[in-house]
């Protein structure tokens, strides 16, 4: 039954996720409209869509975050639906509302559900009402109540922003003496980040694991859970490695979390794709928050369950019934490659892709918008690609990921692939000694090993001799020639007779 | 040559000291590393040191060199201060012609000790004289050209060898 049909879909996003959504739409025979800022005019997602509309300058606030610009683009193109992707406007109820008012289907939950879940205190209340365990805490940052709670529950505590997540407006509190200052600092930060200074307080869990449940709900009152994802390996409170199933978590605990997620979704009338996040502390699990959108890490669920979550989202948005999930198979692992310097506290990096080798092979998926020449600036999130590997079990998936990372090469942009490889190869990761402190505990001072550095130095020396970028017939590539002409004179730049790349 | 890694305070001294039959010898901070080096048709190369083989890719970008060793990324800046080079490293085993031209003057002979920036050969090209200077302290091993000779880009003009340790200046300690 199709109460309404989606014929043309506008993707209100960029990067790998825009490309990902376009691919699913194509399978369903839906035409696609890309939107782009000035700095993305020549990007891969724009070329991949059937149509593309410019929505403003590089600054996200005036393009990808502009509800007016995107609704105008949807009207102009005659799109009958909008997929928000993740990030940007994906969790903004006013965006979903504006789409509805323009007679355009929003691929996501209803705006009032998004509003209720976007407020972390309100979401916590919904969870409590549905009988889902929450971390012990109070719903206010009022100092008197906070003091009383600290005395009762014991320190450390965690002050969190009510208006949003992502680690902003969050402060740990070691003792009563630091409580007031932490509340003020968190509130200030929350106000700056979300325009909402409200905070609430929870007991601080020392070494929790982050595990989440994928849900899909339709308009006919049915919600299904599609397994869990373990997302504990994080930096700056943001995930970098995810896997499914969660290693070392009992089947009964996973079933209990899935059950809690379904109860919560039922309590708020959830529709479309969403994720219910939990913290696991020892034998207990606690509700953390709901992400009312498609998650970055959704592919690990897709390859375990043999489904296409974006296609499911589009079918549900068209009023169809949610599909019955297939039984999951094996184990899946995703690692996110970011344009960041893992040796410098994950500082953002920029540059253009000079060369690119993507991994391939059975059980390997690399979702990326990179191509040779792609420019990575600092306007947007620095996600370069997501490597997703499948295995019959966790160890096989892990080994496959190692091999795939060895195949991956992105020349020109400092990125986290080498760091991820060392993490996945490490003994703590292999034995799944996971917690949200994993990176701090085991990889706080990571550097590539000395032999890798030696190889890099050798390659650098050889690069100055022109040993790279020589065509097979020995003719110099134009770009290299130009680079050499512009480079300061080096004795090696002149060593033309020095054909070390060709045995004599 | 001296390289500084982006985000790293250390400076690395790395020099190519030999190449024969697909094998190279490189001096990295005084350690000699011998490795197999084979160019691949995809623009990269295979570097084999001991049992380990890695794919390496590198390119110059503006004043820096970007490198990928498997999934690892590196960015190096060339530290151009040749005068500060330590005497144990020889910047170039050969002095080559930077452009086609005529040799006007040869200023050194075999056995001479030369210092960084010291002119060795003067070449005339496009009606301009260009002095070719030493990059690091060295001993002239052999002079391969004579005055009046026409040379092509890349022709070897002078062969150098490192200064023996006993001749190296004591006070030449790198500043940090």
PDB file of N, CA, C and O in Angstrom, chain A residues 223-265:
ATOM      1  N   UNK A 223       7.058  -0.893  15.388  1.00  0.00           N
ATOM      2  CA  UNK A 223       8.458  -0.518  15.534  1.00  0.00           C
ATOM      3  C   UNK A 223       9.274  -1.802  15.649  1.00  0.00           C
ATOM      4  O   UNK A 223       8.886  -2.716  16.375  1.00  0.00           O
ATOM      5  N   UNK A 224      10.382  -1.863  14.926  1.00  0.00           N
ATOM      6  CA  UNK A 224      11.275  -3.015  15.069  1.00  0.00           C
ATOM      7  C   UNK A 224      12.644  -2.533  15.542  1.00  0.00           C
ATOM      8  O   UNK A 224      13.042  -1.394  15.281  1.00  0.00           O
ATOM      9  N   UNK A 225      13.331  -3.424  16.269  1.00  0.00           N
ATOM     10  CA  UNK A 225      14.712  -3.145  16.681  1.00  0.00           C
ATOM     11  C   UNK A 225      15.628  -4.003  15.824  1.00  0.00           C
ATOM     12  O   UNK A 225      15.306  -5.162  15.545  1.00  0.00           O
ATOM     13  N   UNK A 226      16.742  -3.427  15.388  1.00  0.00           N
ATOM     14  CA  UNK A 226      17.662  -4.167  14.509  1.00  0.00           C
ATOM     15  C   UNK A 226      19.048  -4.249  15.125  1.00  0.00           C
ATOM     16  O   UNK A 226      20.030  -3.758  14.568  1.00  0.00           O
ATOM     17  N   UNK A 227      19.095  -4.906  16.250  1.00  0.00           N
ATOM     18  CA  UNK A 227      20.392  -5.187  16.860  1.00  0.00           C
ATOM     19  C   UNK A 227      21.046  -3.959  17.459  1.00  0.00           C
ATOM     20  O   UNK A 227      20.532  -2.843  17.375  1.00  0.00           O
ATOM     21  N   UNK A 228      22.200  -4.204  18.070  1.00  0.00           N
ATOM     22  CA  UNK A 228      22.894  -3.128  18.762  1.00  0.00           C
ATOM     23  C   UNK A 228      24.187  -2.784  18.037  1.00  0.00           C
ATOM     24  O   UNK A 228      24.663  -3.530  17.185  1.00  0.00           O
ATOM     25  N   UNK A 229      24.737  -1.640  18.401  1.00  0.00           N
ATOM     26  CA  UNK A 229      26.051  -1.231  17.910  1.00  0.00           C
ATOM     27  C   UNK A 229      26.870  -0.781  19.112  1.00  0.00           C
ATOM     28  O   UNK A 229      26.397   0.017  19.931  1.00  0.00           O
ATOM     29  N   UNK A 230      28.063  -1.292  19.207  1.00  0.00           N
ATOM     30  CA  UNK A 230      28.993  -0.885  20.271  1.00  0.00           C
ATOM     31  C   UNK A 230      29.822   0.272  19.719  1.00  0.00           C
ATOM     32  O   UNK A 230      30.453   0.143  18.673  1.00  0.00           O
ATOM     33  N   UNK A 231      29.768   1.435  20.402  1.00  0.00           N
ATOM     34  CA  UNK A 231      30.421   2.644  19.880  1.00  0.00           C
ATOM     35  C   UNK A 231      31.310   3.295  20.935  1.00  0.00           C
ATOM     36  O   UNK A 231      31.328   4.516  21.087  1.00  0.00           O
ATOM     37  N   UNK A 232      32.024   2.487  21.689  1.00  0.00           N
ATOM     38  CA  UNK A 232      32.771   3.061  22.818  1.00  0.00           C
ATOM     39  C   UNK A 232      34.052   3.784  22.404  1.00  0.00           C
ATOM     40  O   UNK A 232      34.509   4.666  23.126  1.00  0.00           O
ATOM     41  N   UNK A 233      34.655   3.371  21.300  1.00  0.00           N
ATOM     42  CA  UNK A 233      35.940   3.981  20.943  1.00  0.00           C
ATOM     43  C   UNK A 233      35.660   5.365  20.363  1.00  0.00           C
ATOM     44  O   UNK A 233      35.120   5.502  19.267  1.00  0.00           O
ATOM     45  N   UNK A 234      35.998   6.379  21.152  1.00  0.00           N
ATOM     46  CA  UNK A 234      35.637   7.752  20.816  1.00  0.00           C
ATOM     47  C   UNK A 234      36.816   8.683  21.051  1.00  0.00           C
ATOM     48  O   UNK A 234      37.696   8.389  21.833  1.00  0.00           O
ATOM     49  N   UNK A 235      36.786   9.814  20.373  1.00  0.00           N
ATOM     50  CA  UNK A 235      37.660  10.917  20.723  1.00  0.00           C
ATOM     51  C   UNK A 235      36.773  12.167  20.765  1.00  0.00           C
ATOM     52  O   UNK A 235      35.866  12.304  19.952  1.00  0.00           O
ATOM     53  N   UNK A 236      37.047  13.049  21.743  1.00  0.00           N
ATOM     54  CA  UNK A 236      36.201  14.243  21.936  1.00  0.00           C
ATOM     55  C   UNK A 236      34.718  13.875  22.023  1.00  0.00           C
ATOM     56  O   UNK A 236      33.875  14.564  21.468  1.00  0.00           O
ATOM     57  N   UNK A 237      34.375  12.778  22.708  1.00  0.00           N
ATOM     58  CA  UNK A 237      32.995  12.319  22.869  1.00  0.00           C
ATOM     59  C   UNK A 237      32.344  11.987  21.530  1.00  0.00           C
ATOM     60  O   UNK A 237      31.131  11.924  21.435  1.00  0.00           O
ATOM     61  N   UNK A 238      33.144  11.798  20.492  1.00  0.00           N
ATOM     62  CA  UNK A 238      32.578  11.415  19.199  1.00  0.00           C
ATOM     63  C   UNK A 238      33.177  10.097  18.760  1.00  0.00           C
ATOM     64  O   UNK A 238      34.373   9.863  18.898  1.00  0.00           O
ATOM     65  N   UNK A 239      32.299   9.252  18.196  1.00  0.00           N
ATOM     66  CA  UNK A 239      32.688   7.883  17.869  1.00  0.00           C
ATOM     67  C   UNK A 239      33.681   7.840  16.717  1.00  0.00           C
ATOM     68  O   UNK A 239      33.588   8.619  15.781  1.00  0.00           O
ATOM     69  N   UNK A 240      34.615   6.880  16.800  1.00  0.00           N
ATOM     70  CA  UNK A 240      35.503   6.651  15.657  1.00  0.00           C
ATOM     71  C   UNK A 240      35.511   5.194  15.197  1.00  0.00           C
ATOM     72  O   UNK A 240      35.818   4.915  14.047  1.00  0.00           O
ATOM     73  N   UNK A 241      35.190   4.257  16.102  1.00  0.00           N
ATOM     74  CA  UNK A 241      35.077   2.854  15.695  1.00  0.00           C
ATOM     75  C   UNK A 241      33.772   2.310  16.284  1.00  0.00           C
ATOM     76  O   UNK A 241      33.476   2.548  17.454  1.00  0.00           O
ATOM     77  N   UNK A 242      33.004   1.620  15.456  1.00  0.00           N
ATOM     78  CA  UNK A 242      31.760   1.023  15.928  1.00  0.00           C
ATOM     79  C   UNK A 242      31.712  -0.423  15.463  1.00  0.00           C
ATOM     80  O   UNK A 242      32.276  -0.752  14.423  1.00  0.00           O
ATOM     81  N   UNK A 243      31.045  -1.262  16.235  1.00  0.00           N
ATOM     82  CA  UNK A 243      30.911  -2.643  15.791  1.00  0.00           C
ATOM     83  C   UNK A 243      29.592  -3.237  16.245  1.00  0.00           C
ATOM     84  O   UNK A 243      28.955  -2.754  17.176  1.00  0.00           O
ATOM     85  N   UNK A 244      29.201  -4.275  15.538  1.00  0.00           N
ATOM     86  CA  UNK A 244      27.975  -4.978  15.855  1.00  0.00           C
ATOM     87  C   UNK A 244      28.185  -6.455  15.532  1.00  0.00           C
ATOM     88  O   UNK A 244      28.726  -6.757  14.463  1.00  0.00           O
ATOM     89  N   UNK A 245      27.817  -7.377  16.432  1.00  0.00           N
ATOM     90  CA  UNK A 245      27.236  -7.135  17.748  1.00  0.00           C
ATOM     91  C   UNK A 245      28.260  -6.568  18.731  1.00  0.00           C
ATOM     92  O   UNK A 245      29.438  -6.503  18.418  1.00  0.00           O
ATOM     93  N   UNK A 246      27.775  -6.168  19.906  1.00  0.00           N
ATOM     94  CA  UNK A 246      28.650  -5.624  20.929  1.00  0.00           C
ATOM     95  C   UNK A 246      29.400  -6.770  21.590  1.00  0.00           C
ATOM     96  O   UNK A 246      28.780  -7.633  22.216  1.00  0.00           O
ATOM     97  N   UNK A 247      30.747  -6.807  21.463  1.00  0.00           N
ATOM     98  CA  UNK A 247      31.479  -7.936  22.031  1.00  0.00           C
ATOM     99  C   UNK A 247      31.407  -7.950  23.558  1.00  0.00           C
ATOM    100  O   UNK A 247      31.486  -6.897  24.196  1.00  0.00           O
ATOM    101  N   UNK A 248      31.217  -9.134  24.112  1.00  0.00           N
ATOM    102  CA  UNK A 248      31.245  -9.271  25.561  1.00  0.00           C
ATOM    103  C   UNK A 248      29.978  -8.826  26.268  1.00  0.00           C
ATOM    104  O   UNK A 248      29.917  -8.852  27.495  1.00  0.00           O
ATOM    105  N   UNK A 249      28.983  -8.386  25.528  1.00  0.00           N
ATOM    106  CA  UNK A 249      27.709  -8.041  26.168  1.00  0.00           C
ATOM    107  C   UNK A 249      26.778  -9.239  25.950  1.00  0.00           C
ATOM    108  O   UNK A 249      26.637  -9.718  24.819  1.00  0.00           O
ATOM    109  N   UNK A 250      26.165  -9.714  27.032  1.00  0.00           N
ATOM    110  CA  UNK A 250      25.381 -10.944  26.944  1.00  0.00           C
ATOM    111  C   UNK A 250      24.166 -10.757  26.049  1.00  0.00           C
ATOM    112  O   UNK A 250      23.661  -9.643  25.882  1.00  0.00           O
ATOM    113  N   UNK A 251      23.722 -11.853  25.470  1.00  0.00           N
ATOM    114  CA  UNK A 251      22.532 -11.798  24.620  1.00  0.00           C
ATOM    115  C   UNK A 251      21.328 -11.295  25.402  1.00  0.00           C
ATOM    116  O   UNK A 251      20.494 -10.569  24.864  1.00  0.00           O
ATOM    117  N   UNK A 252      21.265 -11.670  26.694  1.00  0.00           N
ATOM    118  CA  UNK A 252      20.101 -11.232  27.473  1.00  0.00           C
ATOM    119  C   UNK A 252      20.151  -9.717  27.695  1.00  0.00           C
ATOM    120  O   UNK A 252      19.119  -9.042  27.652  1.00  0.00           O
ATOM    121  N   UNK A 253      21.356  -9.179  27.904  1.00  0.00           N
ATOM    122  CA  UNK A 253      21.475  -7.723  28.089  1.00  0.00           C
ATOM    123  C   UNK A 253      21.099  -7.000  26.796  1.00  0.00           C
ATOM    124  O   UNK A 253      20.399  -5.976  26.820  1.00  0.00           O
ATOM    125  N   UNK A 254      21.552  -7.556  25.660  1.00  0.00           N
ATOM    126  CA  UNK A 254      21.218  -6.929  24.376  1.00  0.00           C
ATOM    127  C   UNK A 254      19.708  -6.984  24.130  1.00  0.00           C
ATOM    128  O   UNK A 254      19.114  -6.006  23.659  1.00  0.00           O
ATOM    129  N   UNK A 255      19.115  -8.116  24.462  1.00  0.00           N
ATOM    130  CA  UNK A 255      17.668  -8.253  24.288  1.00  0.00           C
ATOM    131  C   UNK A 255      16.929  -7.270  25.192  1.00  0.00           C
ATOM    132  O   UNK A 255      15.925  -6.665  24.784  1.00  0.00           O
ATOM    133  N   UNK A 256      17.449  -7.066  26.412  1.00  0.00           N
ATOM    134  CA  UNK A 256      16.808  -6.130  27.343  1.00  0.00           C
ATOM    135  C   UNK A 256      16.915  -4.697  26.823  1.00  0.00           C
ATOM    136  O   UNK A 256      15.966  -3.904  26.938  1.00  0.00           O
ATOM    137  N   UNK A 257      18.044  -4.357  26.220  1.00  0.00           N
ATOM    138  CA  UNK A 257      18.205  -3.013  25.663  1.00  0.00           C
ATOM    139  C   UNK A 257      17.281  -2.807  24.464  1.00  0.00           C
ATOM    140  O   UNK A 257      16.666  -1.748  24.319  1.00  0.00           O
ATOM    141  N   UNK A 258      17.201  -3.840  23.619  1.00  0.00           N
ATOM    142  CA  UNK A 258      16.304  -3.744  22.459  1.00  0.00           C
ATOM    143  C   UNK A 258      14.863  -3.569  22.934  1.00  0.00           C
ATOM    144  O   UNK A 258      14.111  -2.745  22.387  1.00  0.00           O
ATOM    145  N   UNK A 259      14.502  -4.302  23.973  1.00  0.00           N
ATOM    146  CA  UNK A 259      13.154  -4.207  24.525  1.00  0.00           C
ATOM    147  C   UNK A 259      12.896  -2.799  25.075  1.00  0.00           C
ATOM    148  O   UNK A 259      11.847  -2.195  24.844  1.00  0.00           O
ATOM    149  N   UNK A 260      13.901  -2.249  25.789  1.00  0.00           N
ATOM    150  CA  UNK A 260      13.777  -0.894  26.343  1.00  0.00           C
ATOM    151  C   UNK A 260      13.625   0.124  25.211  1.00  0.00           C
ATOM    152  O   UNK A 260      12.816   1.057  25.305  1.00  0.00           O
ATOM    153  N   UNK A 261      14.394  -0.066  24.139  1.00  0.00           N
ATOM    154  CA  UNK A 261      14.325   0.869  23.005  1.00  0.00           C
ATOM    155  C   UNK A 261      12.931   0.836  22.377  1.00  0.00           C
ATOM    156  O   UNK A 261      12.374   1.887  22.028  1.00  0.00           O
ATOM    157  N   UNK A 262      12.365  -0.358  22.252  1.00  0.00           N
ATOM    158  CA  UNK A 262      11.030  -0.480  21.662  1.00  0.00           C
ATOM    159  C   UNK A 262       9.965   0.156  22.555  1.00  0.00           C
ATOM    160  O   UNK A 262       9.042   0.815  22.063  1.00  0.00           O
ATOM    161  N   UNK A 263      10.116  -0.028  23.871  1.00  0.00           N
ATOM    162  CA  UNK A 263       9.155   0.584  24.803  1.00  0.00           C
ATOM    163  C   UNK A 263       9.205   2.104  24.695  1.00  0.00           C
ATOM    164  O   UNK A 263       8.187   2.791  24.676  1.00  0.00           O
ATOM    165  N   UNK A 264      10.442   2.632  24.615  1.00  0.00           N
ATOM    166  CA  UNK A 264      10.608   4.070  24.531  1.00  0.00           C
ATOM    167  C   UNK A 264      10.031   4.610  23.220  1.00  0.00           C
ATOM    168  O   UNK A 264       9.338   5.635  23.205  1.00  0.00           O
ATOM    169  N   UNK A 265      10.296   3.888  22.128  1.00  0.00           N
ATOM    170  CA  UNK A 265       9.770   4.321  20.829  1.00  0.00           C
ATOM    171  C   UNK A 265       8.250   4.281  20.836  1.00  0.00           C
ATOM    172  O   UNK A 265       7.587   5.195  20.317  1.00  0.00           O
TER     173      UNK A 265
END
